Short mmCIF file of C-alpha atoms in Angstrom, two decimals:
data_model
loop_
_atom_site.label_atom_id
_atom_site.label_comp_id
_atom_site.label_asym_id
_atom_site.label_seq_id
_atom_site.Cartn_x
_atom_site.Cartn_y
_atom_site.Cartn_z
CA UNK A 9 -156.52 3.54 70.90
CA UNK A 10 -154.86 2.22 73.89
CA UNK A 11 -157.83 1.26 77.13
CA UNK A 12 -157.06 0.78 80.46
CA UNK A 13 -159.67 -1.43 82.52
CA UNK A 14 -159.50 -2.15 86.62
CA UNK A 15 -161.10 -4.66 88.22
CA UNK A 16 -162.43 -4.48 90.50
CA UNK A 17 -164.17 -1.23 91.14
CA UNK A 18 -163.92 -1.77 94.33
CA UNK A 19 -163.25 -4.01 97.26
CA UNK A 20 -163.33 -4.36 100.71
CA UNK A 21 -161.18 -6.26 103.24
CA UNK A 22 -159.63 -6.89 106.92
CA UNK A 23 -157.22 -5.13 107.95
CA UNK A 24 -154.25 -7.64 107.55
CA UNK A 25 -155.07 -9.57 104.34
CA UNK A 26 -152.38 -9.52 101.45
CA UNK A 27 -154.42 -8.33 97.78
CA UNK A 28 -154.10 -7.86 94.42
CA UNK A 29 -155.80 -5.26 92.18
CA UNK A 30 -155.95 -5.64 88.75
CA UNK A 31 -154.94 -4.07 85.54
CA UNK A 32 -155.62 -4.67 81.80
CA UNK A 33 -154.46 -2.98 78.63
CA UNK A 34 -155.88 -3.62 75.10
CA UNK A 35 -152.49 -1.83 73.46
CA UNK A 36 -149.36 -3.99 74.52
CA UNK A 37 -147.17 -2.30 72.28
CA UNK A 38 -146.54 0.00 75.62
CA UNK A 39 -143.28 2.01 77.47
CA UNK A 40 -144.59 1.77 80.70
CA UNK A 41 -147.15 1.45 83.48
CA UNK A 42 -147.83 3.22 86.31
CA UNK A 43 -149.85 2.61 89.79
CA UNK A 44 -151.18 5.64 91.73
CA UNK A 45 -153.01 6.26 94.64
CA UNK A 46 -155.64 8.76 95.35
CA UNK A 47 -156.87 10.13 98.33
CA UNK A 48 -160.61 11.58 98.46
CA UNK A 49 -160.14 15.23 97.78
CA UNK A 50 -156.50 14.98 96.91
CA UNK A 51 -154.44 14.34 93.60
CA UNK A 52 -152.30 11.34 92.66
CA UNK A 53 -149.38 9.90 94.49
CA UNK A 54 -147.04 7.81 92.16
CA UNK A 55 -146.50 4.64 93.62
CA UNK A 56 -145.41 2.57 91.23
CA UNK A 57 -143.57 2.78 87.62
CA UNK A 58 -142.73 -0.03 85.48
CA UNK A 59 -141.01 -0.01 82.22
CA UNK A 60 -141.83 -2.09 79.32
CA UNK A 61 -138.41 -4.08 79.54
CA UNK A 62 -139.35 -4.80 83.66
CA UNK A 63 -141.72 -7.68 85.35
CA UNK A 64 -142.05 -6.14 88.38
CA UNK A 65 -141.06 -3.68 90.45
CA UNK A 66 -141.22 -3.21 94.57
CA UNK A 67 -141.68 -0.69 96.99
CA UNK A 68 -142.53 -1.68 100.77
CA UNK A 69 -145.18 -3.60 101.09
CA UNK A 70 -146.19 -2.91 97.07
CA UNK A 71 -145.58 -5.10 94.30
CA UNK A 72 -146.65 -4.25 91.04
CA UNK A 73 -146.29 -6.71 88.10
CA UNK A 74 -146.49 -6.46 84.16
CA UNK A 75 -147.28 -9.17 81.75
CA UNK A 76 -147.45 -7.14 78.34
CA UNK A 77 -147.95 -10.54 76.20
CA UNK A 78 -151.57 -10.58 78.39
CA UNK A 79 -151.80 -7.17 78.58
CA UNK A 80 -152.35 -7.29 82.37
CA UNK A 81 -150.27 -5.95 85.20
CA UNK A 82 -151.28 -6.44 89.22
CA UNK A 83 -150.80 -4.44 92.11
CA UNK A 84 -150.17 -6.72 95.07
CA UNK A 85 -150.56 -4.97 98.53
CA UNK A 86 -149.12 -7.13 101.53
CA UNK A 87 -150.39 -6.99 105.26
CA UNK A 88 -152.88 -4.48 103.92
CA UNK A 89 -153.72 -1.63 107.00
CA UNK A 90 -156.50 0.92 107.84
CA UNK A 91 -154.07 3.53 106.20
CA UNK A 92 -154.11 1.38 102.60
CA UNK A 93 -158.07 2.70 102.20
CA UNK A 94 -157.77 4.95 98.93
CA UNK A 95 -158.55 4.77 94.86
CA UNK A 96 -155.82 3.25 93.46
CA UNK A 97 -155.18 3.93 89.50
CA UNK A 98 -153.10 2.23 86.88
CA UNK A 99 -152.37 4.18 83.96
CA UNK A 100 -150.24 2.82 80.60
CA UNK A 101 -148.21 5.47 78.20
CA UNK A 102 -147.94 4.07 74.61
CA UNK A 103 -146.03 6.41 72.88
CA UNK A 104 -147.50 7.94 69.77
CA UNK A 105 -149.14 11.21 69.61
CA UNK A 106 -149.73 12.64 72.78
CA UNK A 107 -147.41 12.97 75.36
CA UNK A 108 -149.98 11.64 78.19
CA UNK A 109 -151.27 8.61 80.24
CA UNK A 110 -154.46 6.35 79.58
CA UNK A 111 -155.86 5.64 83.16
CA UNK A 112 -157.79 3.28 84.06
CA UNK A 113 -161.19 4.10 86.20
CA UNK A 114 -159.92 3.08 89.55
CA UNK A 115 -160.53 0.46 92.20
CA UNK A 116 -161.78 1.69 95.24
CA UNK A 117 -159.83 0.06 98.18
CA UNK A 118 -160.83 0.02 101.83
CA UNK A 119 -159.43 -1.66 104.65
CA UNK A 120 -161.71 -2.38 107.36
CA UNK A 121 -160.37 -2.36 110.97
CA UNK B 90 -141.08 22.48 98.36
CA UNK B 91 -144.38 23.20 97.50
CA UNK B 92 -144.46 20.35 94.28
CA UNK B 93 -147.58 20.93 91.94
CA UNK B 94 -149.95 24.24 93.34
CA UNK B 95 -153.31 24.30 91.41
CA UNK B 96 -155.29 27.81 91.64
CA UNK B 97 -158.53 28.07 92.14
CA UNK B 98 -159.03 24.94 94.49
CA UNK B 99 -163.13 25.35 93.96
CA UNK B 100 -164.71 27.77 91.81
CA UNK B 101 -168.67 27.99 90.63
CA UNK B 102 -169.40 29.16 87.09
CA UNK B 103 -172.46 30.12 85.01
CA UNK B 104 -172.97 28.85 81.48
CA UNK B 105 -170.64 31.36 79.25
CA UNK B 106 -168.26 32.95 81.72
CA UNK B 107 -164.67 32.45 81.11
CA UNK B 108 -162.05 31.67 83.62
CA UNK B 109 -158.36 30.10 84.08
CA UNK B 110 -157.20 27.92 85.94
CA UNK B 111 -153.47 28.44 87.56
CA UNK B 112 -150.79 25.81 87.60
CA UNK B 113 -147.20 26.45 89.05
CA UNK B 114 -144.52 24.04 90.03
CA UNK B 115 -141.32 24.66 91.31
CA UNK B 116 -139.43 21.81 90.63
CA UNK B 117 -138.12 23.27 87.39
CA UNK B 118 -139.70 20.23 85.20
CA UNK B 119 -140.01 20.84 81.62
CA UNK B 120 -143.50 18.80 81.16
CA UNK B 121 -146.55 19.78 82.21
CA UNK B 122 -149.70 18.49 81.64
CA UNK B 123 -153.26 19.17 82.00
CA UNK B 124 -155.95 16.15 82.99
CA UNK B 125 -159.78 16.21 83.93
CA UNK B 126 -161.34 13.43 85.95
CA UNK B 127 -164.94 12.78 85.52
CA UNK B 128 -167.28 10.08 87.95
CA UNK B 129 -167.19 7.08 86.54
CA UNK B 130 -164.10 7.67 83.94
CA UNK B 131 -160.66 7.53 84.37
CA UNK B 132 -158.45 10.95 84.04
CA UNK B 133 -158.22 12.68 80.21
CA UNK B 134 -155.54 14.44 79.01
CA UNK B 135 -156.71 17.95 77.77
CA UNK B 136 -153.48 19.74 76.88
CA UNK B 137 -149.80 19.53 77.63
CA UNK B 138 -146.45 21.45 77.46
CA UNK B 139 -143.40 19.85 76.53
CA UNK B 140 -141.51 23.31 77.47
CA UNK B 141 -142.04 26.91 78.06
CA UNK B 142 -143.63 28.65 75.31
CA UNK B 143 -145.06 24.97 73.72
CA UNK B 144 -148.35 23.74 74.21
CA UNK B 145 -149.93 20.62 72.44
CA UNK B 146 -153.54 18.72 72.43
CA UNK B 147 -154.71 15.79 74.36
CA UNK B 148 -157.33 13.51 74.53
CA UNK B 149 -160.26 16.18 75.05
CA UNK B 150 -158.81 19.50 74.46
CA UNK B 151 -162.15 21.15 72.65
CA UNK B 152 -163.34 23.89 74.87
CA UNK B 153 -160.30 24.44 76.12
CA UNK B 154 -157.22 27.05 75.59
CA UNK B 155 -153.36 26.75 77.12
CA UNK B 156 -150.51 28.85 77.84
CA UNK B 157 -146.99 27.86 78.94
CA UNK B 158 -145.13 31.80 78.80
CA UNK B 159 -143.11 30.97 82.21
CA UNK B 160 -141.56 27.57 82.92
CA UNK B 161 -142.97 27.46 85.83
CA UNK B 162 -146.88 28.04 85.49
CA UNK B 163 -149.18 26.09 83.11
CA UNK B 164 -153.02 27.87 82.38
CA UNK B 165 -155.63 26.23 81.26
CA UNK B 166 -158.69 28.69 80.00
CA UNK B 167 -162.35 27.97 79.59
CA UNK B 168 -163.15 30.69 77.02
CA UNK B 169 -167.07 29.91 77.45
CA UNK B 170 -167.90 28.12 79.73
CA UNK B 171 -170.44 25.04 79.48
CA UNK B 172 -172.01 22.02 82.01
CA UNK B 173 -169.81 19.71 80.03
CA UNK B 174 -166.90 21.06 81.55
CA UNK B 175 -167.71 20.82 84.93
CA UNK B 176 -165.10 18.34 86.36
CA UNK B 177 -162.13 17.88 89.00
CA UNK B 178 -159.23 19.44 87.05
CA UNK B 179 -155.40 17.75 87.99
CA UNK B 180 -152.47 19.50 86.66
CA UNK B 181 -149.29 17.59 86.74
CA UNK B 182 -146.02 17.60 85.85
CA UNK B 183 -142.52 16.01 85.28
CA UNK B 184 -139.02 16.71 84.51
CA UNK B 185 -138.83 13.71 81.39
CA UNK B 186 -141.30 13.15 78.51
CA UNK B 187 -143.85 10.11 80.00
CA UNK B 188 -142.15 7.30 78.44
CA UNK B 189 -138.52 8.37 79.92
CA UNK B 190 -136.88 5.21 82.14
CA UNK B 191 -137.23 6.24 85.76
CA UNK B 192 -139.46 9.40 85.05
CA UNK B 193 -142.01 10.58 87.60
CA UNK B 194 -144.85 12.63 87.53
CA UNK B 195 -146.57 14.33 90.33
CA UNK B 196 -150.21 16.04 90.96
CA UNK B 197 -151.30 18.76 91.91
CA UNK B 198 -154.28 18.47 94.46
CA UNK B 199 -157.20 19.45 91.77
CA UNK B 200 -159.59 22.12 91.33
CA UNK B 201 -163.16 21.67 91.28
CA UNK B 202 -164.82 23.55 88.85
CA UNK B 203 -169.08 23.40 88.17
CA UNK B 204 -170.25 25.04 85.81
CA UNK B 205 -174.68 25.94 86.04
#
């Protein structure tokens, strides 16, 4: 059974600093992996999608990376601003039986002034 | 567009009332998919649709019933309800299976249900 695991849980930081969340998946025999983002009281945004065949992909200021030999991908966030503050998820689809995602549990991101 | 609209947004329950919950999109996707997010877990899949008049079992679909008669609206049914279930509730969907190249799925804002 494929697990999804962030770390961390949650993390704090300037306004202005580049980061990088994390993402780890016990099943590499994956399709793809997504990151979202989640604001309180709202549902997910995709950000993010990166097939099994990819290394990375880019959006703005977002990297996202995927090793699946380590079974780790990152979510690097450039230049980070006030407006970055949210949960961001990672979620893996394996294939299989059901047609769903395994999320992980989230790092909580906030970007101080 | 209005995307992914999830009915009830809040709703309180007592221990053995029934109740659906209301998912419509109208972006004509063929997948839909029902997920529950609990503190301190990451989202479960309950039940999906691959297509109108199919439903199929997730992660954690004890407890739980599904209909998919219209394209368009996805229910999910608590038939009696207990604490267990109370949860944020995210219905999603998208127009490709979740492994498709390029395929994205979208959220619908949630719906809060507690059950006492």
């Amino acid at each position: 059974k494929q697990e999804v695991t962030q770390i961390p849980a949650a993390l704090s930081v300037p306004e202005g600093e580049n980061l990088v969340l994390n993402c780890s998946f016990t099943d590499s025999a994956i399709y793809n992996l997504q990151w979202f983002r989640q604001d309180p009281g709202k549902g997910l945004t995709s950000l993010l999608l990166i097939q099994s065949s990819q290394r990375e992909q880019t959006s703005g200021r977002l990297n996202a990376s995927l090793d699946k030999s380590s079974g780790r991908s990152t979510l690097y966030i450039a230049a980070s601003q006030p407006g970055d503050s949210a949960t961001y998820l990672c979620a893996a689809y394996s294939g299989g039986g059901a047609d769903g995602l395994t999320f992980g549990k989230g790092t909580h991101l906030i970007i101080q002034p | 567009n209005a995307g992914v609209t999830q009915t009830p947004k809040f709703r309180v329950l007592k221990t053995g009332q029934s109740m659906t919950l209301l998912c419509a999109q109208d972006m004509n996707h063929e997948y839909m998919y029902w997920y529950r997010q609990d503190p301190g877990m990451g989202l479960r899949l309950i039940h999906y649709s691959v297509g109108e008049g199919t439903t199929a079992k997730g992660e954690v679909p004890d407890g739980y019933n599904v209909s998919r008669l219209k394209k368009q609206n996805f229910l999910l049914g608590l038939e009696s309800a207990a604490p267990s279930q109370t949860s944020v509730y995210f219905c999603a969907s998208s127009y490709h299976r979740t492994g498709a190249v390029g395929n994205t799925i979208y959220f619908g804002e949630g719906s809060w249900l507690t059950v006492v």
